[in-house]
XYZ file of C-alpha atoms in Angstrom:
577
model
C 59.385 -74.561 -46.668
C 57.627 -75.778 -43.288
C 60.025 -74.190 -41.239
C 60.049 -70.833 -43.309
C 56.371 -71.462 -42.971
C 56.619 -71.934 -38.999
C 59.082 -69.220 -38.573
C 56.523 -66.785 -41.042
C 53.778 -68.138 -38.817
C 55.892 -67.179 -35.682
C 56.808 -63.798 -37.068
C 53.098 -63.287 -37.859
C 51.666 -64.390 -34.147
C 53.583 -61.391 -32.693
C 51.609 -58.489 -34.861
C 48.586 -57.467 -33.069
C 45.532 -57.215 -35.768
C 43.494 -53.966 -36.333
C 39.724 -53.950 -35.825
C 38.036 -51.282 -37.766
C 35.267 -50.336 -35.942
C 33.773 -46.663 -34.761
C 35.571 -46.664 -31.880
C 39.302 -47.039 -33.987
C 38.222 -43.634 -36.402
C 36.757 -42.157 -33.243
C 40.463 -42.368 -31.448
C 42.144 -41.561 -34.921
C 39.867 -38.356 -35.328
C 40.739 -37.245 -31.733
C 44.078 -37.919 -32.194
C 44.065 -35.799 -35.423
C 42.402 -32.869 -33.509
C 44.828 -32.628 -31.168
C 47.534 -32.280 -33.938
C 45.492 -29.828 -35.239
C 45.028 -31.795 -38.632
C 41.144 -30.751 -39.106
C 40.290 -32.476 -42.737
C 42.015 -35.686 -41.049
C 39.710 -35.563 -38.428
C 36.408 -35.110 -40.694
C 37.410 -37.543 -42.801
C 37.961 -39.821 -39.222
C 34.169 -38.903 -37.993
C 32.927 -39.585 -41.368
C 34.212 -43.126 -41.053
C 33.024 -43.329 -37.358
C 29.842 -42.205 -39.053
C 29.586 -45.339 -41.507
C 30.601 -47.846 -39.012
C 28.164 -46.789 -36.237
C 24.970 -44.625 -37.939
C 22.423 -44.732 -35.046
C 25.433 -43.265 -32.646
C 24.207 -39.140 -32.409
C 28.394 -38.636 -30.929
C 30.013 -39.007 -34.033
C 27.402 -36.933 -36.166
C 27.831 -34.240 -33.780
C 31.372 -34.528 -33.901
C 31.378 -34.163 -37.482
C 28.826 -31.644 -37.340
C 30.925 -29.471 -34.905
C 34.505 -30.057 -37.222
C 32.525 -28.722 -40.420
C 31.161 -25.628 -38.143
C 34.927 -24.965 -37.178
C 35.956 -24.879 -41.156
C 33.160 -22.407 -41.329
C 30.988 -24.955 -43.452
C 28.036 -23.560 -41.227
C 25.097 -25.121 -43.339
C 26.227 -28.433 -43.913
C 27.156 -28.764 -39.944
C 23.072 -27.226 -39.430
C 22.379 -30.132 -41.899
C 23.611 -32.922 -40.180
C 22.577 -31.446 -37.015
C 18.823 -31.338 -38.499
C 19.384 -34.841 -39.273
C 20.716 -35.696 -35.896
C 17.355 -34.314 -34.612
C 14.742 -35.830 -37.023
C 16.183 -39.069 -37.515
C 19.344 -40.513 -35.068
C 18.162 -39.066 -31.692
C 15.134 -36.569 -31.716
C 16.105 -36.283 -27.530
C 19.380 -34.824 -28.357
C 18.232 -31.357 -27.547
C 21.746 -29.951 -27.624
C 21.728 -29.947 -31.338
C 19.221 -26.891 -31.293
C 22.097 -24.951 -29.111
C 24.752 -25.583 -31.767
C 22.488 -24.625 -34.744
C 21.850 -21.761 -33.217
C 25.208 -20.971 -33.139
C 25.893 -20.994 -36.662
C 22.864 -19.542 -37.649
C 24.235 -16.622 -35.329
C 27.897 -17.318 -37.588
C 25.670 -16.699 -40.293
C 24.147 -13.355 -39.522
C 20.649 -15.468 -39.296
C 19.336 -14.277 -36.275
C 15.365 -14.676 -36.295
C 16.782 -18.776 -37.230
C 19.194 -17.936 -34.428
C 16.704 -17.042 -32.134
C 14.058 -19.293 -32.934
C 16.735 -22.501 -32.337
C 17.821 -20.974 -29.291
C 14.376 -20.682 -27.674
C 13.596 -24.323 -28.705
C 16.833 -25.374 -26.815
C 15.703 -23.496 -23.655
C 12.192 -24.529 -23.607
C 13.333 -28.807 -24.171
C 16.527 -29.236 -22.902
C 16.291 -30.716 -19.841
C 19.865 -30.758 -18.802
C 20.940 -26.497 -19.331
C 24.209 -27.982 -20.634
C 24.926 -24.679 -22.257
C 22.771 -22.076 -20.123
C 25.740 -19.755 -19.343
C 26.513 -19.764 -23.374
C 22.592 -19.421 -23.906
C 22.641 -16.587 -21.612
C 25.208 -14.926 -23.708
C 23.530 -15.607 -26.871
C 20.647 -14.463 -25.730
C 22.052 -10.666 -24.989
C 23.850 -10.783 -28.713
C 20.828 -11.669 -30.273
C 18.801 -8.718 -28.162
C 21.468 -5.906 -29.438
C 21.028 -7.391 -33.463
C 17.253 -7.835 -33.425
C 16.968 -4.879 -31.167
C 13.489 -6.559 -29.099
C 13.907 -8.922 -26.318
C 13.660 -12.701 -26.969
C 9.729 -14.049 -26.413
C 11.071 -17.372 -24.061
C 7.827 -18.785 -22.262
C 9.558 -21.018 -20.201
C 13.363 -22.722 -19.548
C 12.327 -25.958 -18.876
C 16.024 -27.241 -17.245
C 15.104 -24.564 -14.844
C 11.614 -25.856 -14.092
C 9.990 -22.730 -14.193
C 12.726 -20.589 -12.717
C 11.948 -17.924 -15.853
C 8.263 -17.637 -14.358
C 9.604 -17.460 -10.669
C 12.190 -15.090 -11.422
C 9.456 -12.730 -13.087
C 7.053 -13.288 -10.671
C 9.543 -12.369 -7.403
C 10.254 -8.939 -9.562
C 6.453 -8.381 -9.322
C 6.359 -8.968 -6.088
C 8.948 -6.504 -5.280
C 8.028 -3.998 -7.241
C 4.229 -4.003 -5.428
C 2.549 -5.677 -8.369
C 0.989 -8.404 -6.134
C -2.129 -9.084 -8.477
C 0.158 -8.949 -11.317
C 2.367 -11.992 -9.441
C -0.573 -13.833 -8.336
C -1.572 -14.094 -12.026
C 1.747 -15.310 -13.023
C 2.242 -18.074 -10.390
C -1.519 -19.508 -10.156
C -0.499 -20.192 -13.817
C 2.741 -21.895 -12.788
C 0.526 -24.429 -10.033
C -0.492 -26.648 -13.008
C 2.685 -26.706 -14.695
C 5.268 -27.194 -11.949
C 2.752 -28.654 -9.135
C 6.100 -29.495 -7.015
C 7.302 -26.096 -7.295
C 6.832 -24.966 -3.782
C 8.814 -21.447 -3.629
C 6.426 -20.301 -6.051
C 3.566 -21.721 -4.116
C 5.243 -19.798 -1.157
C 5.538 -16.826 -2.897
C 1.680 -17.075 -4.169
C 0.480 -17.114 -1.223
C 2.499 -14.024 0.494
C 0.638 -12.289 -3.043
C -2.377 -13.216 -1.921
C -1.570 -12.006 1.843
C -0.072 -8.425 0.542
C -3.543 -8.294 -1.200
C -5.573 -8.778 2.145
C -6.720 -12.425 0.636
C -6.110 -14.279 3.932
C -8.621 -17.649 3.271
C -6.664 -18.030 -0.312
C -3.301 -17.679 1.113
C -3.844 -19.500 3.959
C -5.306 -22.296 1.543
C -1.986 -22.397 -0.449
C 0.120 -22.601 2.853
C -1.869 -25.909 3.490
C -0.792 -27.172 0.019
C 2.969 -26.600 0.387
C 3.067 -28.492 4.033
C 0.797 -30.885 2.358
C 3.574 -31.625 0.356
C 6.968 -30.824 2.624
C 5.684 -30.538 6.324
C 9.123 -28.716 7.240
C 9.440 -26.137 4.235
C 10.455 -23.219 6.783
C 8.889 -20.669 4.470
C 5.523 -22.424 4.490
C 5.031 -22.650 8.632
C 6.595 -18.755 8.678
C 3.814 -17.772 6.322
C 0.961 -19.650 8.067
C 1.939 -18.798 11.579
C 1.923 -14.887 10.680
C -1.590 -16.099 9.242
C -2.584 -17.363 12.192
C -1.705 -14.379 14.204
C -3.787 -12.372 12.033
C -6.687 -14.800 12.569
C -6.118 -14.376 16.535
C -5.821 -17.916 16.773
C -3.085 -17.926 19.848
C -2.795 -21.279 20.820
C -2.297 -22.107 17.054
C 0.761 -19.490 17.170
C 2.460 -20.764 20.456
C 2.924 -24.580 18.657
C 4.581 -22.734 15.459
C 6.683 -20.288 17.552
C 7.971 -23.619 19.462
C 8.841 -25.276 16.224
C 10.801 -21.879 14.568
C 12.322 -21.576 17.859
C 14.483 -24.362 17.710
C 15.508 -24.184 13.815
C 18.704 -23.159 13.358
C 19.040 -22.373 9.308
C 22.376 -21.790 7.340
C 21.190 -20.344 4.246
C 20.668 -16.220 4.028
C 17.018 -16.468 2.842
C 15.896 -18.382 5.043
C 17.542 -17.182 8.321
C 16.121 -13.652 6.838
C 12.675 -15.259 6.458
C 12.535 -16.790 10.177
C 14.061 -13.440 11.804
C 11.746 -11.736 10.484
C 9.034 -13.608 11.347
C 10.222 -13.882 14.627
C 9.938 -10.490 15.105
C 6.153 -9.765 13.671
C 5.386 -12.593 16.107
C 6.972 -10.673 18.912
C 9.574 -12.958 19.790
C 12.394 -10.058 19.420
C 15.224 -12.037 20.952
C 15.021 -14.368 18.467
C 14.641 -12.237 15.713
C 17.713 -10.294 17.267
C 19.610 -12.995 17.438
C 19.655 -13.996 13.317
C 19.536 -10.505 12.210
C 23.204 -10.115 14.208
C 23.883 -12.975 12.242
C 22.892 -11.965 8.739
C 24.962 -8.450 9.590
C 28.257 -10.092 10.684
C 28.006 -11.696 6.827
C 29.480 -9.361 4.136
C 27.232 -10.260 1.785
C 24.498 -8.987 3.696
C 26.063 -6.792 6.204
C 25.574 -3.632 3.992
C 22.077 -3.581 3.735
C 19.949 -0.637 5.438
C 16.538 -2.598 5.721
C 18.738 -5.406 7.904
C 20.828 -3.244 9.918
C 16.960 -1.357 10.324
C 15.359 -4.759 11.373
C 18.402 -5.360 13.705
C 17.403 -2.047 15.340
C 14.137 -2.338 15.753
C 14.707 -6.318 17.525
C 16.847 -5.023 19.932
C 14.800 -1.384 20.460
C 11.796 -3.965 21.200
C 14.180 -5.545 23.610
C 14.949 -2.383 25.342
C 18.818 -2.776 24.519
C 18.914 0.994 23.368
C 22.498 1.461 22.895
C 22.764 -0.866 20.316
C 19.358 0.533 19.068
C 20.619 3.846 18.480
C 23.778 2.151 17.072
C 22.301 0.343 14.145
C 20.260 3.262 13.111
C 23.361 5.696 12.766
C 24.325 2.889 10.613
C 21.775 2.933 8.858
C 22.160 6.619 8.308
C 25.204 5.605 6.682
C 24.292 2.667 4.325
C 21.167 4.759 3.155
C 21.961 8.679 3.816
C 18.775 9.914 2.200
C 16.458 7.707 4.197
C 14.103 9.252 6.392
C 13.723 6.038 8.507
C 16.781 6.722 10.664
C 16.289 9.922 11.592
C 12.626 9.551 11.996
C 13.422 6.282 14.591
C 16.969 8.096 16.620
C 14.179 10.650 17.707
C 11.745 8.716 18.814
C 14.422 6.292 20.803
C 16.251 10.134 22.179
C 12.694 11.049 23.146
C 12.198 7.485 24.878
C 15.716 7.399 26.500
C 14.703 11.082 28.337
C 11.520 10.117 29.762
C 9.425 12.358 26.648
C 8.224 9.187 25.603
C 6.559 5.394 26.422
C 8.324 3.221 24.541
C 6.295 1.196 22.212
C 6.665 -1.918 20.124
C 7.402 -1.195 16.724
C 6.931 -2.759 13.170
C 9.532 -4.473 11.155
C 9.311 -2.160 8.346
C 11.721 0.041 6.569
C 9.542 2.753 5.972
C 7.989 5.456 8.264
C 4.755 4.722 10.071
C 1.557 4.806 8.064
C 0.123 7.737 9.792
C 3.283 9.684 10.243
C 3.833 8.887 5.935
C 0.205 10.713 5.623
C 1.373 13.397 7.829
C 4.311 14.429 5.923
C 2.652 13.870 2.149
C 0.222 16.311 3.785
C 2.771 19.049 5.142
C 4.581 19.392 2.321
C 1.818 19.088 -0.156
C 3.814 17.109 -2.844
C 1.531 13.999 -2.896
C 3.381 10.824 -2.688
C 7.029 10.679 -3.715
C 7.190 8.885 -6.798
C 9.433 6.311 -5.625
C 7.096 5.459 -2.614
C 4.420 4.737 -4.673
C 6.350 1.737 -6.333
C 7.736 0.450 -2.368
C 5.939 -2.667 -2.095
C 5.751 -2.788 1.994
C 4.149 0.778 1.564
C 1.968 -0.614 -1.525
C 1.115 -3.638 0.528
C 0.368 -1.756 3.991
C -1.985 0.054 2.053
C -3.974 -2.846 0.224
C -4.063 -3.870 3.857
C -5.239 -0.685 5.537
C -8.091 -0.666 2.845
C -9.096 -4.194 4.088
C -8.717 -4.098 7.810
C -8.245 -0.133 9.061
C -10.917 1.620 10.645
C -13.325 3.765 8.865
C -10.800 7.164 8.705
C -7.829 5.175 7.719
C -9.825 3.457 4.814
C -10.870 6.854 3.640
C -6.833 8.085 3.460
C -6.058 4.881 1.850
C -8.388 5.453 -1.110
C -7.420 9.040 -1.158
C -3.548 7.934 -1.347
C -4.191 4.841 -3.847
C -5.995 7.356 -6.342
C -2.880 9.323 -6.776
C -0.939 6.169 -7.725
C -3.446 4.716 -10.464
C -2.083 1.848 -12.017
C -3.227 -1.422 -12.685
C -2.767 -2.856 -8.967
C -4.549 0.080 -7.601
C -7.426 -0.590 -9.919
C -7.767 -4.399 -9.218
C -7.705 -3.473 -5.323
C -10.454 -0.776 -5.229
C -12.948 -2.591 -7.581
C -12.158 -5.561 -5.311
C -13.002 -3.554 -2.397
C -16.345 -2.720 -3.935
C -17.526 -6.212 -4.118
C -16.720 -6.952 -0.990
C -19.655 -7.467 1.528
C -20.487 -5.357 4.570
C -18.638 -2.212 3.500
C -19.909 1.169 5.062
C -22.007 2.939 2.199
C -19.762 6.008 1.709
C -16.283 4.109 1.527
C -17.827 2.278 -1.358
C -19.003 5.643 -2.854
C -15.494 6.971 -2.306
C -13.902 3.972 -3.694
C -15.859 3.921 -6.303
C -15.532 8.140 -7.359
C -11.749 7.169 -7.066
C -12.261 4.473 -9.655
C -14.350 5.577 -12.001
C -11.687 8.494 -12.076
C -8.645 6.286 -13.135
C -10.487 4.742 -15.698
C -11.330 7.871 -17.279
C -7.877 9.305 -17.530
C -6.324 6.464 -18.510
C -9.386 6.200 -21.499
C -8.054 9.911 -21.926
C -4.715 8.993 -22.114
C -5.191 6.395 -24.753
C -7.017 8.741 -27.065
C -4.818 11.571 -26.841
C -2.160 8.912 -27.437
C -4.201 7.859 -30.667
C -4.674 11.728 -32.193
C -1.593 13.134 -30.843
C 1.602 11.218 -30.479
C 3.470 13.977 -28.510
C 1.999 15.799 -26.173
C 2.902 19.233 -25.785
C 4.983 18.669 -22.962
C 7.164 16.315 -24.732
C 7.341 18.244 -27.438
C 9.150 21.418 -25.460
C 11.449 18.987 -23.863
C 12.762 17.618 -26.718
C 16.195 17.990 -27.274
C 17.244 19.144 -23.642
C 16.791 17.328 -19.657
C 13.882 19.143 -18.338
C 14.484 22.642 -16.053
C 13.212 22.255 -12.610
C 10.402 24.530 -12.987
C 8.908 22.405 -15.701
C 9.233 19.436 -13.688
C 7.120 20.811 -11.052
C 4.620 21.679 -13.267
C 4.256 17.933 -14.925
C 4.641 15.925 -11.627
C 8.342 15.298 -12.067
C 11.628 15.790 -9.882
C 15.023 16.975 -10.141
C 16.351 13.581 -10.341
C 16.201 13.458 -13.480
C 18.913 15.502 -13.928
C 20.823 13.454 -10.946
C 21.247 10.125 -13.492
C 23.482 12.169 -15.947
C 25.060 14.369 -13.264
C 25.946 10.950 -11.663
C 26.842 9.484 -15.125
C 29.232 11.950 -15.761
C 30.659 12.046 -12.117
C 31.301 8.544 -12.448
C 33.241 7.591 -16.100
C 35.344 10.362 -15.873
C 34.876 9.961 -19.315
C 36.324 12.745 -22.680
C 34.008 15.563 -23.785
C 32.648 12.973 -26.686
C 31.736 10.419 -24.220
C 29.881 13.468 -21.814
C 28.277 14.676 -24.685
C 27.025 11.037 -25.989
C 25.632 10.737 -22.068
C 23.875 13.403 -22.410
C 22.588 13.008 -25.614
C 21.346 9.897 -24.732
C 19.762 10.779 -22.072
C 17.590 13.842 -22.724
C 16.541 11.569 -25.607
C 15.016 8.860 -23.063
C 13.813 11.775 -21.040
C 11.957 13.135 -23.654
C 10.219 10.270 -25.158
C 9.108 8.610 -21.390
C 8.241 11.980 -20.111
C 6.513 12.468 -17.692
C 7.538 9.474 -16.251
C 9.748 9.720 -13.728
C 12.504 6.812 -12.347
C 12.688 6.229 -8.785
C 15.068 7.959 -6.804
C 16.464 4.331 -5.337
C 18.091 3.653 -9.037
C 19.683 6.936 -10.051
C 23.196 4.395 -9.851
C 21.348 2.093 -12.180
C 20.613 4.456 -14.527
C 23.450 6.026 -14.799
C 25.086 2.791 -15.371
C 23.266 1.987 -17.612
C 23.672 5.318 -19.835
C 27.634 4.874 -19.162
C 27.337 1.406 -21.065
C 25.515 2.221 -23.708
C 27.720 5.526 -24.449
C 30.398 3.751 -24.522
C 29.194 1.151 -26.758
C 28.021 3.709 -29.498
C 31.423 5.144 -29.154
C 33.093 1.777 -30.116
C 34.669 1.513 -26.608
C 36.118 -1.639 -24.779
C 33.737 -2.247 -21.854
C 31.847 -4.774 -19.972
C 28.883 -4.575 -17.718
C 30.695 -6.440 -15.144
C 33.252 -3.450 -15.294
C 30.797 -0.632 -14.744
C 29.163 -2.270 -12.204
C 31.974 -2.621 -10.187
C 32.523 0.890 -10.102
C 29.437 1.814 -9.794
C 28.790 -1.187 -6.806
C 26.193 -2.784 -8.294
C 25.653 -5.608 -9.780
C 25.837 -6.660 -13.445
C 22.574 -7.812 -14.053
C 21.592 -4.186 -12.705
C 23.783 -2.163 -15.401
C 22.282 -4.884 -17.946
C 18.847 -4.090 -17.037
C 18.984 -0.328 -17.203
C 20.677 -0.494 -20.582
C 18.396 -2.699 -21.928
C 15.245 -0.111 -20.608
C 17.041 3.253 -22.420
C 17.885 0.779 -25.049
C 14.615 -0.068 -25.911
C 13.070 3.617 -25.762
C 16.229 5.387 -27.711
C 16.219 2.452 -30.400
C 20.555 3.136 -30.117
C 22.179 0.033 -30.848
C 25.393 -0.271 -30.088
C 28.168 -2.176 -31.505
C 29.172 -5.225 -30.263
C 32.068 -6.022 -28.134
C-alpha cells in the first residue's frame, strides 16, 4: 500500500494544478472567440465577471459578446452599470451604447450617448468611428448634432469653427468664439494666435497686441506669436522694435507648411522680399502646396519686389493657369509689361491676392454691378476694408462706408457702429456711417416682417419649380452661376437621364427656397459635388464622398459640406450606403 501510495503520490506530483481565477475564464473566453464559439465565450466573461467584479475589462467584454448576438439592451445594461458603479471614468462605455442604440433604430439615445462620449473622453479612442456615427446619425435625424465641445481634442471643435470664421471675413464673429475659448483652454495658444489676428483684421491693434504678449508670455518662441507682433509693431512705427524681430525670423528655418507660410509671408509685409522669396519657392516645389494660386501669387510678388522680373512674369502666367478666372494675373503681367518698357516706376507691392483697393473701386464703378458677390465674402478684401475705415484718409473712409453698406451683414454692422464710437472722427464720416447704418437695420427689420406675413416672396414664388433665367437674376441681384453648379453637375457624373433629371430637380429646389441668395463663384465645384452626392443617394446608388471628390479634385470634407447645406434646405434624405 505505501509504495502504491508513493508511486500514486509520484504520479500525482507530475500534474500541474488549475487555479480558477479571472485571468483562467479570461484566456478560456478568448480562446473560445477565436474558435468562433460565442455562448462559450459569454458564459467565460460571465465567470471572469464573478471572480473579479470591480475589473470594468471583463464587463465590457461581456457587454460587447451580448451586442454581437444582437442582445443590444442587456449589453446597454451592463454597460450602464459599468458606468454608475465599476468605473464611472470608463468613458468608452458611452461610445459602445451608442452603438447599439444606433443597432436599435434609437437615435435621439444614439445621439445623446455619442455627444457625452465626445465631450468626456479624454483619450478619442474611437474619434474616426465617432466621426462616422456622427454623419449616420445627421442623415436619420435629418439636423446636425448640437456638440459644444470634444474635449480629447481640447477645444479643436471651437478652433476649427472659429478658423472658418476667420476665413470667411467674420472676424467679430471669431473673436466672440475664441475670447470664450481663453478661459476654458488657457494653454491653447493657436487660438490665442488666431484671436488676436481677429482683433488685427478688425483695426483693434492695443487688444491684439495685448494677446500677442500673452502667448510669448507663455512660449517665448511660438513663431506665430513674434510674426503677429512684429507686423504690429510695424504698424505702430516702432522700427528699432522691428529690426530685433526681423533678426530673430531671419534665422528660423521651419519644416512644417503653416508655419513656413506664416514667416514668408511675414517676411514679405516686413519688406524683407528675399526671404519671403526664398520659403515661398519652397512651399511651391511641395505638391501639396504647389497648386495653389494665392502662393504661386505671393511667390510673384517676392521676387517682382526683388526686381527678378522673369520669374515675376513667370509665376503669374501660372497663376493664370491654377486660377483662369482671376483678375489678379492679368491685372499684375500689365503692370510688370508696363514696368519692363520704361511706361512705368516700379513700385513695391502688397502680398495680397486680390486687386488693389483703389483699382477694386474703380472697376465696381465702371461696370456698375456693385460688388461681386463672392468678393464681398473674401476676407483680405473684408479685412482691408475694416482697415481702410480705421486708418485711410478722409476720401477712402467715405468709399469704404459706401462699399460696406452694400454688403450688410452682421460684421459690417458691428464695424460701422464701432466706428461711431470711436473718438476724434470727422463729423460727416460719422453722419455717413451712421445713414449707412441706420439703413441696414431697417431692411433687415423689413426683412423679418415680410418674412413673418409672407413666407414667399414673390420672387420665390415665380422661380419655383425652374433655375432662374438670366434676366431675372439681374433684376434680384443674382448671377448666372447659378445655373453653372448644375451645368457643372451634369458635365461631371456623366450620369443617365434619371440621375440629370434628379440634379436638376434638386437643385432648382435649393434655388428656389434660398433665393436670392447667391453662392460664390469660388465653390461652383463644391456645389456641384455636393448635388452629385445627394442625387445619387436618393437614387439608391453606390457612392462615397471620397469618390466624388476625387473627380471633382476636392476634398471630401468639401463634397460633405455642400451636401449637408442643400441637404438641410431641400429636407431630401437619402438612403444610406
Amino acid at each position: 500500500m505505501k509504495g502504491k501510495l508513493v508511486r500514486a503520490e509520484g504520479h500525482l506530483a507530475n500534474i500541474i494544478p488549475i487555479h480558477l481565477d479571472a485571468s483562467f475564464f479570461f484566456e478560456r473566453a478568448v480562446r473560445s472567440l477565436d474558435r468562433n464559439h460565442v455562448d462559450k465565450a459569454l458564459k467565460y466573461f460571465r465567470k471572469a465577471v464573478e471572480y473579479e467584479p470591480e475589473n470594468p475589462v471583463n464587463h465590457c467584454n461581456m457587454a460587447g459578446i451580448l451586442s454581437e448576438k444582437g442582445d443590444y439592451e442587456a449589453s446597454n445594461a451592463i454597460l450602464a452599470n459599468v458606468l454608475e458603479v465599476v468605473d464611472p471614468s470608463m468613458t468608452e462605455c458611452y461610445f459602445y451604447m451608442a452603438n447599439n442604440y444606433a443597432n436599435m433604430d434609437r437615435f435621439e439615445e444614439a445621439e445623446q450617448a455619442l455627444v457625452t462620449y465626445l465631450e468626456e473622453d479624454t483619450q478619442g479612442q474611437f474619434m474616426t468611428e465617432a466621426e462616422e456615427m456622427m454623419e449616420l446619425l445627421y442623415y436619420e435625424l435629418d439636423r446636425p448634432t448640437k456638440l459644444n465641445r470634444i474635449k480629447s481634442r481640447k477645444g479643436v471643435v471651437e478652433h476649427d469653427q472659429a478658423r472658418e470664421l476667420l476665413e470667411e471675413g467674420k472676424f467679430a464673429q471669431a473673436a466672440e468664439l475664441l475670447e470664450g475659448m481663453s478661459s476654458d483652454y488657457p494653454d491653447y495658444l493657436a487660438a490665442r494666435n488666431n484671436l488676436a489676428l481677429a482683433y488685427y483684421y478688425m483695426g483693434l491693434f492695443p487688444k491684439a497686441k495685448e494677446t500677442i504678449a500673452e502667448v510669448l508670455e507663455q512660449e517665448p518662441g511660438n513663431l506665430h506669436a513674434l510674426c503677429n507682433l512684429a507686423i504690429f509693431h510695424q504698424n505702430e512705427n516702432r522700427a528699432d522694435q522691428v529690426l530685433l524681430l526681423i533678426k530673430k525670423l531671419r534665422v528660423i528655418v521651419p519644416f512644417q507648411h503653416e508655419q513656413v507660410y506664416k514667416l514668408a509671408t511675414t517676411m514679405g509685409i516686413l519688406g524683407q522680399h528675399d526671404t519671403a522669396y526664398v520659403h515661398f519657392r519652397r512651399l511651391l516645389k511641395d505638391e501639396e502646396t504647389a497648386a495653389d494660386p494665392a502662393l504661386a501669387h505671393y511667390a510673384a510678388v517676392a521676387a517682382y519686389n526683388t526686381e527678378r522680373y522673369d520669374a515675376a512674369e513667370r509665376l503669374w502666367h501660372h497663376v493664370s493657369k491654377l486660377d483662369p478666372g482671376s483678375e489678379v494675373s492679368r491685372y499684375y503681367l500689365s503692370g510688370l509689361e508696363a514696368v519692363k518698357q520704361g511706361e512705368q516706376e516700379p513700385e513695391k507691392l502688397s502680398y495680397h491676392y486680390h486687386l488693389p483697393f483703389d483699382e477694386q473701386f474703380r472697376q465696381w464703378e465702371n461696370y456698375g454691378s456693385g460688388i461681386p458677390e463672392e468678393m464681398k465674402n473674401d476676407p483680405l478684401i473684408r479685412s482691408s476694408f475694416f482697415w481702410a475705415l480705421r486708418h485711410g484718409d478722409r476720401a477712402t473712409k467715405l468709399q469704404v462706408i459706401h462699399a460696406l453698406g452694400m454688403i450688410g451683414d452682421y460684421e459690417v454692422q458691428q464695424a460701422l457702429q464701432s466706428f461711431i464710437e470711436e473718438p476724434g472722427e470727422e463729423k460727416d464720416l460719422l453722419e455717413a456711417a451712421q445713414t449707412v447704418l441706420n439703413g441696414l437695420k431697417s431692411a433687415e427689420h423689413e426683412d423679418r416682417n415680410s418674412q413673418v406675413v409672407r413666407p414667399f416672396s414673390p420672387i420665390a414664388l415665380k422661380s419655383i419649380g425652374k433655375v432662374p433665367s438670366t434676366s431675372e437674376q439681374s433684376d434680384t441681384g443674382s448671377t448666372s452661376h447659378w445655373q453653372a453648379v448644375v451645368d457643372r453637375a451634369l458635365q461631371m457624373s456623366e450620369a443617365k437621364a434619371e440621375l440629370q433629371h434628379e440634379m436638376e430637380r434638386l437643385w432648382t429646389d435649393y434655388v428656389s427656397r434660398v433665393h436670392p441668395e447667391v453662392p460664390g463663384t469660388k465653390q461652383i465645384e463644391g456645389w456641384a459635388a455636393g448635388l452629385e452626392y445627394l442625387a445619387a443617394k436618393n437614387h439608391s446608388r453606390p457612392v462615397t464622398y471620397q469618390s466624388i471628390a476625387e473627380r471633382y479634385g476636392i476634398s471630401a470634407s468639401t463634397v460633405s459640406k455642400y451636401a449637408k447645406q442643400i441637404h438641410s434646405v431641400c429636407n431630401s434624405k437619402p438612403p444610406l450606403v
